[in-house]
mmCIF file of C-alpha atoms in Angstrom:
data_model
loop_
_atom_site.group_PDB
_atom_site.id
_atom_site.type_symbol
_atom_site.label_atom_id
_atom_site.label_comp_id
_atom_site.label_asym_id
_atom_site.label_seq_id
_atom_site.Cartn_x
_atom_site.Cartn_y
_atom_site.Cartn_z
ATOM 1 C CA UNK A 1 0.000 0.000 0.000
ATOM 2 C CA UNK A 2 3.025 2.313 -0.397
ATOM 3 C CA UNK A 3 3.020 3.257 3.319
ATOM 4 C CA UNK A 4 -0.552 4.561 3.134
ATOM 5 C CA UNK A 5 -2.691 4.012 6.194
ATOM 6 C CA UNK A 6 -5.009 1.085 5.596
ATOM 7 C CA UNK A 7 -8.309 2.653 4.426
ATOM 8 C CA UNK A 8 -11.832 1.988 5.648
ATOM 9 C CA UNK A 9 -13.122 3.541 2.433
ATOM 10 C CA UNK A 10 -11.635 3.648 -1.054
ATOM 11 C CA UNK A 11 -12.984 6.210 -3.507
ATOM 12 C CA UNK A 12 -12.076 5.051 -7.010
ATOM 13 C CA UNK A 13 -13.035 7.355 -9.839
ATOM 14 C CA UNK A 14 -12.370 5.757 -13.227
ATOM 15 C CA UNK A 15 -13.127 9.195 -14.610
ATOM 16 C CA UNK A 16 -13.950 12.595 -13.173
ATOM 17 C CA UNK A 17 -15.751 15.604 -14.566
ATOM 18 C CA UNK A 18 -13.001 18.002 -15.603
ATOM 19 C CA UNK A 19 -14.958 21.055 -14.405
ATOM 20 C CA UNK A 20 -15.399 19.825 -10.846
ATOM 21 C CA UNK A 21 -12.297 18.165 -9.312
ATOM 22 C CA UNK A 22 -12.785 20.017 -6.022
ATOM 23 C CA UNK A 23 -16.152 18.309 -5.479
ATOM 24 C CA UNK A 24 -14.557 14.862 -5.473
ATOM 25 C CA UNK A 25 -11.890 16.222 -3.132
ATOM 26 C CA UNK A 26 -14.566 17.669 -0.848
ATOM 27 C CA UNK A 27 -16.165 14.218 -0.520
ATOM 28 C CA UNK A 28 -12.735 12.837 0.404
ATOM 29 C CA UNK A 29 -12.305 15.577 3.044
ATOM 30 C CA UNK A 30 -15.737 15.025 4.562
ATOM 31 C CA UNK A 31 -15.283 11.267 4.868
ATOM 32 C CA UNK A 32 -11.800 11.749 6.310
ATOM 33 C CA UNK A 33 -13.331 13.428 9.369
ATOM 34 C CA UNK A 34 -14.674 10.055 10.517
ATOM 35 C CA UNK A 35 -12.654 7.303 8.808
ATOM 36 C CA UNK A 36 -9.492 6.541 6.855
ATOM 37 C CA UNK A 37 -10.006 7.270 3.156
ATOM 38 C CA UNK A 38 -7.932 6.600 0.074
ATOM 39 C CA UNK A 39 -8.935 8.356 -3.165
ATOM 40 C CA UNK A 40 -7.760 6.930 -6.483
ATOM 41 C CA UNK A 41 -8.330 9.153 -9.520
ATOM 42 C CA UNK A 42 -7.829 8.011 -13.092
ATOM 43 C CA UNK A 43 -5.068 9.991 -14.794
ATOM 44 C CA UNK A 44 -6.018 9.135 -18.380
ATOM 45 C CA UNK A 45 -8.455 10.509 -20.953
ATOM 46 C CA UNK A 46 -11.472 10.243 -18.658
ATOM 47 C CA UNK A 47 -9.724 11.443 -15.524
ATOM 48 C CA UNK A 48 -7.359 14.268 -14.717
ATOM 49 C CA UNK A 49 -3.595 14.549 -14.745
ATOM 50 C CA UNK A 50 -1.600 14.697 -11.543
ATOM 51 C CA UNK A 51 -0.379 18.146 -12.590
ATOM 52 C CA UNK A 52 -3.942 19.487 -12.591
ATOM 53 C CA UNK A 53 -4.946 17.763 -9.364
ATOM 54 C CA UNK A 54 -1.915 19.284 -7.637
ATOM 55 C CA UNK A 55 -3.207 22.780 -8.481
ATOM 56 C CA UNK A 56 -5.756 22.292 -5.711
ATOM 57 C CA UNK A 57 -3.181 21.536 -3.013
ATOM 58 C CA UNK A 58 -3.462 23.853 -0.042
ATOM 59 C CA UNK A 59 -4.972 24.117 3.425
ATOM 60 C CA UNK A 60 -8.436 23.219 2.177
ATOM 61 C CA UNK A 61 -7.301 20.280 0.073
ATOM 62 C CA UNK A 62 -4.000 18.914 1.444
ATOM 63 C CA UNK A 63 -4.388 15.945 -0.935
ATOM 64 C CA UNK A 64 -3.278 13.433 1.665
ATOM 65 C CA UNK A 65 -4.088 9.921 0.449
ATOM 66 C CA UNK A 66 -5.220 11.228 -2.940
ATOM 67 C CA UNK A 67 -3.459 9.418 -5.780
ATOM 68 C CA UNK A 68 -3.628 9.695 -9.574
ATOM 69 C CA UNK A 69 -3.399 6.188 -11.033
ATOM 70 C CA UNK A 70 -4.130 4.030 -14.055
ATOM 71 C CA UNK A 71 -6.858 1.347 -13.806
ATOM 72 C CA UNK A 72 -4.391 -1.506 -13.358
ATOM 73 C CA UNK A 73 -2.761 0.165 -10.385
ATOM 74 C CA UNK A 74 -6.161 0.997 -8.909
ATOM 75 C CA UNK A 75 -7.303 -2.613 -9.134
ATOM 76 C CA UNK A 76 -4.064 -3.804 -7.532
ATOM 77 C CA UNK A 77 -4.456 -1.376 -4.615
ATOM 78 C CA UNK A 78 -8.097 -2.367 -4.103
ATOM 79 C CA UNK A 79 -7.177 -6.059 -4.144
ATOM 80 C CA UNK A 80 -4.303 -5.586 -1.674
ATOM 81 C CA UNK A 81 -6.450 -3.500 0.672
ATOM 82 C CA UNK A 82 -9.187 -6.121 0.572
ATOM 83 C CA UNK A 83 -6.724 -8.854 1.496
ATOM 84 C CA UNK A 84 -5.412 -6.821 4.423
ATOM 85 C CA UNK A 85 -8.927 -6.053 5.670
ATOM 86 C CA UNK A 86 -10.263 -9.625 5.590
ATOM 87 C CA UNK A 87 -10.544 -9.836 9.368
ATOM 88 C CA UNK A 88 -11.591 -6.239 9.975
ATOM 89 C CA UNK A 89 -14.371 -5.553 12.460
ATOM 90 C CA UNK A 90 -16.069 -3.198 9.995
ATOM 91 C CA UNK A 91 -17.413 -3.532 6.460
ATOM 92 C CA UNK A 92 -14.940 -1.717 4.122
ATOM 93 C CA UNK A 93 -16.546 0.290 1.341
ATOM 94 C CA UNK A 94 -15.409 1.055 -2.193
ATOM 95 C CA UNK A 95 -17.190 3.981 -3.858
ATOM 96 C CA UNK A 96 -17.068 4.258 -7.647
ATOM 97 C CA UNK A 97 -18.335 6.321 -10.565
ATOM 98 C CA UNK A 98 -21.388 5.551 -12.636
ATOM 99 C CA UNK A 99 -20.044 7.246 -15.756
ATOM 100 C CA UNK A 100 -16.857 7.004 -17.866
ATOM 101 C CA UNK A 101 -17.189 3.209 -18.176
ATOM 102 C CA UNK A 102 -17.920 2.398 -21.808
ATOM 103 C CA UNK A 103 -14.764 1.344 -23.609
ATOM 104 C CA UNK A 104 -12.780 1.966 -20.430
ATOM 105 C CA UNK A 105 -13.135 -0.070 -17.226
ATOM 106 C CA UNK A 106 -16.646 -1.354 -17.999
ATOM 107 C CA UNK A 107 -17.531 -3.417 -14.844
ATOM 108 C CA UNK A 108 -13.971 -4.386 -13.898
ATOM 109 C CA UNK A 109 -13.617 -2.011 -10.932
ATOM 110 C CA UNK A 110 -16.830 -3.173 -9.277
ATOM 111 C CA UNK A 111 -15.937 -6.828 -9.860
ATOM 112 C CA UNK A 112 -12.482 -6.257 -8.375
ATOM 113 C CA UNK A 113 -13.821 -4.503 -5.280
ATOM 114 C CA UNK A 114 -16.535 -7.068 -4.639
ATOM 115 C CA UNK A 115 -14.131 -9.972 -4.986
ATOM 116 C CA UNK A 116 -11.790 -8.208 -2.530
ATOM 117 C CA UNK A 117 -14.567 -8.087 0.073
ATOM 118 C CA UNK A 118 -15.673 -4.477 -0.233
ATOM 119 C CA UNK A 119 -19.255 -3.282 -0.094
ATOM 120 C CA UNK A 120 -19.606 -1.408 -3.377
ATOM 121 C CA UNK A 121 -21.380 1.871 -4.088
ATOM 122 C CA UNK A 122 -21.881 3.619 -7.424
ATOM 123 C CA UNK A 123 -22.630 7.318 -7.173
ATOM 124 C CA UNK A 124 -24.635 9.357 -9.652
ATOM 125 C CA UNK A 125 -22.518 12.209 -10.935
ATOM 126 C CA UNK A 126 -25.081 13.365 -13.499
ATOM 127 C CA UNK A 127 -28.851 13.234 -13.566
ATOM 128 C CA UNK A 128 -29.299 11.220 -16.738
ATOM 129 C CA UNK A 129 -26.128 9.134 -17.039
ATOM 130 C CA UNK A 130 -25.999 6.179 -14.684
ATOM 131 C CA UNK A 131 -24.364 3.021 -16.030
ATOM 132 C CA UNK A 132 -24.935 0.251 -13.530
ATOM 133 C CA UNK A 133 -21.905 -2.024 -13.157
ATOM 134 C CA UNK A 134 -23.110 -4.444 -10.487
ATOM 135 C CA UNK A 135 -22.576 -2.488 -7.254
ATOM 136 C CA UNK A 136 -24.349 -3.369 -4.001
ATOM 137 C CA UNK A 137 -25.668 0.179 -3.664
ATOM 138 C CA UNK A 138 -26.783 2.701 -6.293
ATOM 139 C CA UNK A 139 -26.745 6.346 -5.290
ATOM 140 C CA UNK A 140 -29.067 8.529 -7.379
ATOM 141 C CA UNK A 141 -30.125 12.154 -7.049
ATOM 142 C CA UNK A 142 -33.650 11.704 -5.775
ATOM 143 C CA UNK A 143 -36.825 9.699 -6.127
ATOM 144 C CA UNK A 144 -38.023 12.410 -8.515
ATOM 145 C CA UNK A 145 -35.183 11.739 -10.942
ATOM 146 C CA UNK A 146 -35.572 7.994 -10.475
ATOM 147 C CA UNK A 147 -39.187 8.355 -11.621
ATOM 148 C CA UNK A 148 -38.146 10.409 -14.663
ATOM 149 C CA UNK A 149 -35.401 8.139 -15.965
ATOM 150 C CA UNK A 150 -37.432 4.952 -15.815
ATOM 151 C CA UNK A 151 -35.246 3.261 -18.440
ATOM 152 C CA UNK A 152 -32.248 3.128 -16.085
ATOM 153 C CA UNK A 153 -31.215 -0.233 -14.648
ATOM 154 C CA UNK A 154 -29.981 -0.559 -11.070
ATOM 155 C CA UNK A 155 -30.038 -4.355 -10.895
ATOM 156 C CA UNK A 156 -30.778 -5.683 -7.417
ATOM 157 C CA UNK A 157 -28.825 -2.935 -5.693
ATOM 158 C CA UNK A 158 -30.072 -1.039 -2.662
ATOM 159 C CA UNK A 159 -31.030 2.530 -3.532
ATOM 160 C CA UNK A 160 -29.515 5.605 -1.899
ATOM 161 C CA UNK A 161 -30.767 9.137 -2.540
ATOM 162 C CA UNK A 162 -27.895 11.564 -2.257
ATOM 163 C CA UNK A 163 -28.451 14.669 -4.422
ATOM 164 C CA UNK A 164 -25.784 15.222 -7.105
ATOM 165 C CA UNK A 165 -22.126 15.481 -6.098
ATOM 166 C CA UNK A 166 -21.305 17.593 -9.161
ATOM 167 C CA UNK A 167 -24.045 20.087 -8.351
ATOM 168 C CA UNK A 168 -22.594 20.989 -4.959
ATOM 169 C CA UNK A 169 -21.331 24.562 -4.783
ATOM 170 C CA UNK A 170 -17.753 24.037 -3.578
ATOM 171 C CA UNK A 171 -15.076 26.718 -3.525
ATOM 172 C CA UNK A 172 -11.907 25.264 -5.139
ATOM 173 C CA UNK A 173 -9.659 26.444 -2.316
ATOM 174 C CA UNK A 174 -7.120 29.145 -1.668
ATOM 175 C CA UNK A 175 -4.767 28.116 -4.468
ATOM 176 C CA UNK A 176 -7.480 28.605 -7.104
ATOM 177 C CA UNK A 177 -9.113 31.858 -5.961
ATOM 178 C CA UNK A 178 -10.309 34.430 -8.521
ATOM 179 C CA UNK A 179 -12.211 37.644 -7.816
ATOM 180 C CA UNK A 180 -14.697 38.809 -10.436
ATOM 181 C CA UNK A 181 -12.208 41.394 -11.659
ATOM 182 C CA UNK A 182 -9.433 38.793 -11.851
ATOM 183 C CA UNK A 183 -11.711 36.374 -13.679
ATOM 184 C CA UNK A 184 -12.696 39.000 -16.238
ATOM 185 C CA UNK A 185 -9.090 40.124 -16.700
ATOM 186 C CA UNK A 186 -7.950 36.522 -17.243
ATOM 187 C CA UNK A 187 -10.465 36.012 -20.045
ATOM 188 C CA UNK A 188 -10.555 39.480 -21.572
ATOM 189 C CA UNK A 189 -14.095 40.222 -20.379
ATOM 190 C CA UNK A 190 -15.442 43.625 -19.361
ATOM 191 C CA UNK A 191 -16.290 43.519 -15.619
ATOM 192 C CA UNK A 192 -18.664 46.475 -16.025
ATOM 193 C CA UNK A 193 -20.939 44.473 -18.345
ATOM 194 C CA UNK A 194 -23.080 41.377 -17.809
ATOM 195 C CA UNK A 195 -21.146 38.136 -18.323
ATOM 196 C CA UNK A 196 -22.675 35.266 -20.295
ATOM 197 C CA UNK A 197 -21.478 31.659 -20.475
ATOM 198 C CA UNK A 198 -22.211 29.740 -23.690
ATOM 199 C CA UNK A 199 -22.430 25.991 -23.090
ATOM 200 C CA UNK A 200 -22.724 24.051 -26.362
ATOM 201 C CA UNK A 201 -23.252 20.308 -26.563
ATOM 202 C CA UNK A 202 -20.522 17.819 -27.500
ATOM 203 C CA UNK A 203 -18.965 18.552 -30.874
ATOM 204 C CA UNK A 204 -20.361 15.381 -32.512
ATOM 205 C CA UNK A 205 -23.889 16.649 -31.729
ATOM 206 C CA UNK A 206 -23.356 19.904 -33.621
ATOM 207 C CA UNK A 207 -25.725 19.407 -36.553
ATOM 208 C CA UNK A 208 -26.448 22.245 -38.988
ATOM 209 C CA UNK A 209 -28.874 24.159 -36.773
ATOM 210 C CA UNK A 210 -26.642 23.697 -33.720
ATOM 211 C CA UNK A 211 -23.772 25.217 -35.688
ATOM 212 C CA UNK A 212 -25.948 28.183 -36.682
ATOM 213 C CA UNK A 213 -26.970 28.723 -33.052
ATOM 214 C CA UNK A 214 -23.310 28.516 -31.999
ATOM 215 C CA UNK A 215 -22.430 31.276 -34.453
ATOM 216 C CA UNK A 216 -25.271 33.544 -33.281
ATOM 217 C CA UNK A 217 -24.538 33.140 -29.560
ATOM 218 C CA UNK A 218 -20.871 33.962 -30.092
ATOM 219 C CA UNK A 219 -21.922 37.394 -31.407
ATOM 220 C CA UNK A 220 -22.952 38.388 -27.873
ATOM 221 C CA UNK A 221 -20.550 40.859 -26.230
ATOM 222 C CA UNK A 222 -18.868 39.589 -23.058
ATOM 223 C CA UNK A 223 -19.599 35.914 -23.689
ATOM 224 C CA UNK A 224 -17.226 33.114 -22.682
ATOM 225 C CA UNK A 225 -17.297 29.608 -24.139
ATOM 226 C CA UNK A 226 -17.536 26.594 -21.834
ATOM 227 C CA UNK A 227 -16.668 23.587 -23.971
ATOM 228 C CA UNK A 228 -18.429 20.282 -23.404
ATOM 229 C CA UNK A 229 -16.203 18.010 -21.252
ATOM 230 C CA UNK A 230 -15.914 15.452 -24.057
ATOM 231 C CA UNK A 231 -14.629 18.087 -26.452
ATOM 232 C CA UNK A 232 -12.000 19.094 -23.890
ATOM 233 C CA UNK A 233 -10.947 15.419 -23.856
ATOM 234 C CA UNK A 234 -10.858 15.490 -27.700
ATOM 235 C CA UNK A 235 -13.427 12.699 -27.747
ATOM 236 C CA UNK A 236 -14.496 12.034 -31.362
ATOM 237 C CA UNK A 237 -12.512 15.088 -32.522
ATOM 238 C CA UNK A 238 -11.327 13.039 -35.487
ATOM 239 C CA UNK A 239 -14.798 13.443 -37.007
ATOM 240 C CA UNK A 240 -13.973 17.135 -37.466
ATOM 241 C CA UNK A 241 -10.368 16.786 -38.543
ATOM 242 C CA UNK A 242 -9.109 17.366 -34.999
ATOM 243 C CA UNK A 243 -10.383 20.934 -34.955
ATOM 244 C CA UNK A 244 -12.139 22.653 -32.073
ATOM 245 C CA UNK A 245 -15.769 23.722 -32.335
ATOM 246 C CA UNK A 246 -14.789 27.394 -31.991
ATOM 247 C CA UNK A 247 -12.511 27.012 -35.020
ATOM 248 C CA UNK A 248 -15.411 25.690 -37.073
ATOM 249 C CA UNK A 249 -18.652 27.270 -35.908
ATOM 250 C CA UNK A 250 -17.840 30.924 -35.196
ATOM 251 C CA UNK A 251 -15.804 33.566 -36.998
ATOM 252 C CA UNK A 252 -15.352 35.619 -33.793
ATOM 253 C CA UNK A 253 -12.552 35.157 -31.317
ATOM 254 C CA UNK A 254 -14.347 34.093 -28.141
ATOM 255 C CA UNK A 255 -12.526 33.382 -24.856
ATOM 256 C CA UNK A 256 -12.513 29.701 -23.924
ATOM 257 C CA UNK A 257 -12.998 28.762 -20.282
ATOM 258 C CA UNK A 258 -10.411 26.611 -18.527
ATOM 259 C CA UNK A 259 -12.593 23.840 -17.041
ATOM 260 C CA UNK A 260 -10.854 24.320 -13.684
ATOM 261 C CA UNK A 261 -12.377 27.824 -13.530
ATOM 262 C CA UNK A 262 -15.974 26.611 -13.929
ATOM 263 C CA UNK A 263 -16.893 27.448 -10.333
ATOM 264 C CA UNK A 264 -15.909 31.067 -10.904
ATOM 265 C CA UNK A 265 -17.670 31.253 -14.283
ATOM 266 C CA UNK A 266 -20.922 30.107 -12.672
ATOM 267 C CA UNK A 267 -20.390 32.423 -9.705
ATOM 268 C CA UNK A 268 -19.800 35.577 -11.756
ATOM 269 C CA UNK A 269 -21.970 35.013 -14.827
ATOM 270 C CA UNK A 270 -25.305 36.763 -15.261
ATOM 271 C CA UNK A 271 -26.784 33.905 -17.276
ATOM 272 C CA UNK A 272 -25.940 30.627 -18.969
ATOM 273 C CA UNK A 273 -26.933 30.148 -22.611
ATOM 274 C CA UNK A 274 -27.782 26.652 -23.885
ATOM 275 C CA UNK A 275 -29.254 25.000 -26.947
ATOM 276 C CA UNK A 276 -29.171 21.209 -26.413
ATOM 277 C CA UNK A 277 -27.004 20.944 -23.287
ATOM 278 C CA UNK A 278 -28.402 19.899 -19.883
ATOM 279 C CA UNK A 279 -25.928 22.166 -18.093
ATOM 280 C CA UNK A 280 -28.936 24.211 -16.966
ATOM 281 C CA UNK A 281 -29.679 21.523 -14.350
ATOM 282 C CA UNK A 282 -26.623 22.585 -12.370
ATOM 283 C CA UNK A 283 -26.694 26.375 -12.383
ATOM 284 C CA UNK A 284 -29.831 26.821 -10.206
ATOM 285 C CA UNK A 285 -27.547 25.689 -7.363
ATOM 286 C CA UNK A 286 -25.629 28.921 -8.034
ATOM 287 C CA UNK A 287 -28.881 30.924 -8.273
ATOM 288 C CA UNK A 288 -28.223 31.642 -11.928
ATOM 289 C CA UNK A 289 -30.677 31.461 -14.865
ATOM 290 C CA UNK A 290 -30.382 29.752 -18.224
ATOM 291 C CA UNK A 291 -31.506 31.141 -21.574
ATOM 292 C CA UNK A 292 -32.374 28.315 -23.969
ATOM 293 C CA UNK A 293 -32.300 28.947 -27.696
ATOM 294 C CA UNK A 294 -34.722 27.455 -30.266
ATOM 295 C CA UNK A 295 -36.603 25.228 -27.825
ATOM 296 C CA UNK A 296 -39.457 24.766 -30.310
ATOM 297 C CA UNK A 297 -37.226 23.511 -33.097
ATOM 298 C CA UNK A 298 -37.784 19.936 -34.267
ATOM 299 C CA UNK A 299 -33.984 19.697 -34.555
ATOM 300 C CA UNK A 300 -33.299 20.478 -30.904
ATOM 301 C CA UNK A 301 -32.148 17.167 -29.428
ATOM 302 C CA UNK A 302 -33.114 18.194 -25.893
ATOM 303 C CA UNK A 303 -36.663 19.359 -26.553
ATOM 304 C CA UNK A 304 -37.973 17.504 -29.603
ATOM 305 C CA UNK A 305 -40.267 14.486 -29.430
ATOM 306 C CA UNK A 306 -37.462 12.033 -30.164
ATOM 307 C CA UNK A 307 -35.519 13.311 -27.151
ATOM 308 C CA UNK A 308 -38.508 12.824 -24.873
ATOM 309 C CA UNK A 309 -38.893 9.229 -26.001
ATOM 310 C CA UNK A 310 -35.183 8.490 -25.714
ATOM 311 C CA UNK A 311 -34.381 10.163 -22.417
ATOM 312 C CA UNK A 312 -37.272 11.580 -20.471
ATOM 313 C CA UNK A 313 -40.319 9.363 -21.035
ATOM 314 C CA UNK A 314 -43.258 11.781 -20.697
ATOM 315 C CA UNK A 315 -41.146 14.343 -18.873
ATOM 316 C CA UNK A 316 -40.878 17.830 -20.376
ATOM 317 C CA UNK A 317 -37.419 19.171 -19.614
ATOM 318 C CA UNK A 318 -37.522 21.947 -17.019
ATOM 319 C CA UNK A 319 -35.083 24.703 -16.216
ATOM 320 C CA UNK A 320 -34.951 28.022 -14.374
ATOM 321 C CA UNK A 321 -34.834 30.901 -16.821
ATOM 322 C CA UNK A 322 -36.246 31.787 -20.217
ATOM 323 C CA UNK A 323 -35.915 31.156 -23.948
ATOM 324 C CA UNK A 324 -35.706 32.952 -27.248
ATOM 325 C CA UNK A 325 -34.886 32.325 -30.892
ATOM 326 C CA UNK A 326 -31.288 32.266 -32.057
ATOM 327 C CA UNK A 327 -31.720 35.275 -34.351
ATOM 328 C CA UNK A 328 -32.965 37.303 -31.347
ATOM 329 C CA UNK A 329 -30.335 36.358 -28.785
ATOM 330 C CA UNK A 330 -28.017 39.366 -29.186
ATOM 331 C CA UNK A 331 -30.883 41.821 -28.596
ATOM 332 C CA UNK A 332 -32.541 39.617 -25.986
ATOM 333 C CA UNK A 333 -29.629 39.682 -23.546
ATOM 334 C CA UNK A 334 -29.395 43.472 -23.632
ATOM 335 C CA UNK A 335 -32.309 43.688 -21.196
ATOM 336 C CA UNK A 336 -31.705 41.787 -17.933
ATOM 337 C CA UNK A 337 -35.458 41.735 -17.303
ATOM 338 C CA UNK A 338 -35.727 39.168 -20.103
ATOM 339 C CA UNK A 339 -33.747 36.513 -18.237
ATOM 340 C CA UNK A 340 -33.496 37.421 -14.550
ATOM 341 C CA UNK A 341 -35.712 35.414 -12.177
ATOM 342 C CA UNK A 342 -36.565 35.629 -8.493
ATOM 343 C CA UNK A 343 -34.785 33.642 -5.785
ATOM 344 C CA UNK A 344 -37.952 31.659 -5.077
ATOM 345 C CA UNK A 345 -37.765 29.960 -8.490
ATOM 346 C CA UNK A 346 -34.328 28.539 -7.747
ATOM 347 C CA UNK A 347 -35.543 27.351 -4.363
ATOM 348 C CA UNK A 348 -38.577 25.658 -5.915
ATOM 349 C CA UNK A 349 -36.392 23.897 -8.479
ATOM 350 C CA UNK A 350 -34.075 22.552 -5.781
ATOM 351 C CA UNK A 351 -37.009 21.403 -3.664
ATOM 352 C CA UNK A 352 -38.555 19.611 -6.613
ATOM 353 C CA UNK A 353 -35.492 17.758 -7.871
ATOM 354 C CA UNK A 354 -33.103 17.237 -4.949
ATOM 355 C CA UNK A 355 -33.566 14.649 -2.226
ATOM 356 C CA UNK A 356 -32.515 17.088 0.498
ATOM 357 C CA UNK A 357 -32.179 20.598 -0.977
ATOM 358 C CA UNK A 358 -30.629 22.116 2.150
ATOM 359 C CA UNK A 359 -27.825 19.531 2.434
ATOM 360 C CA UNK A 360 -24.887 19.214 0.003
ATOM 361 C CA UNK A 361 -24.402 15.843 -1.681
ATOM 362 C CA UNK A 362 -20.960 15.329 -0.166
ATOM 363 C CA UNK A 363 -22.486 15.386 3.319
ATOM 364 C CA UNK A 364 -25.353 13.064 2.393
ATOM 365 C CA UNK A 365 -23.006 10.603 0.684
ATOM 366 C CA UNK A 366 -20.539 10.665 3.552
ATOM 367 C CA UNK A 367 -23.189 9.762 6.094
ATOM 368 C CA UNK A 368 -24.607 7.025 3.858
ATOM 369 C CA UNK A 369 -21.148 5.542 3.347
ATOM 370 C CA UNK A 370 -20.455 5.643 7.089
ATOM 371 C CA UNK A 371 -23.736 3.861 7.696
ATOM 372 C CA UNK A 372 -22.568 1.015 5.429
ATOM 373 C CA UNK A 373 -19.197 0.667 7.217
#
């Protein structure tokens, strides 16, 4: 175990969302208050490099017992820990992702942990992407979301309701601080004007209308581009000759957000702008609205009838904010009254969709994991 203290809990993330590393680290910190925790983070395409993880090191995130590893090393550590804990007086727990599996680890991490004697938990990092891999426990956002995504399979696992770890509002720590002025200076934005974040879908989903919307949104003054996580990973970039979406779908030079600055983008923006992305599910936690573009279009893969059948059953996608047509967006954002909403609407959204709206997911998950120990 490389001189690490024998863990009660192993957090193994075969992939992590590249906009939210601090939220995984916050779960590690919270659990560490009551037990010995080892976090293993994939350092490949679906994870994050050690160099980027180390940017978070400081008083808030000392990164003790946080390791960046490849899957083979992770499985070896889990196996060795399981062997050493065979006669333990507690039930060791291995917590794993529910995403980033296809063509990567598939079910191998869960199989390894179960064979090593761990109770296994898969956590839901996103509302609509849960790939069950055989864990003993499945952690989902809420009974509300469970009722929406009826096509999801959780096998015979016991259900936990834990909110969404990636929706927690977590400051990235003292080493990553940015004031609004510093954020705007870093990205060439005017701090005296409203700030807008454009969140397009993955590049392979950019059909003709999506490309036209992309071009129109990028005409907005003081807009910053938040690339889809898969585009940042260059997933399926070969379909577009290895080029970035902003090289193809806009003729303006638009600042591109470093994913590690996502917390500050959501904190300082006046509104998010989306077309087909579900990013709008997260920003009500920051009390920020979303402006959707072309919601009535039959080509919009989030709102058309095909999308409802494929993803949401009879559920009509909901968000906090407003909508307009792509050819109106530049004028639309000039008047804040068009997109600003009252605080009560954010509160109602959280009450409707979260299991416990007043409690962050990292606290809920930590207590649930401790209960399994």
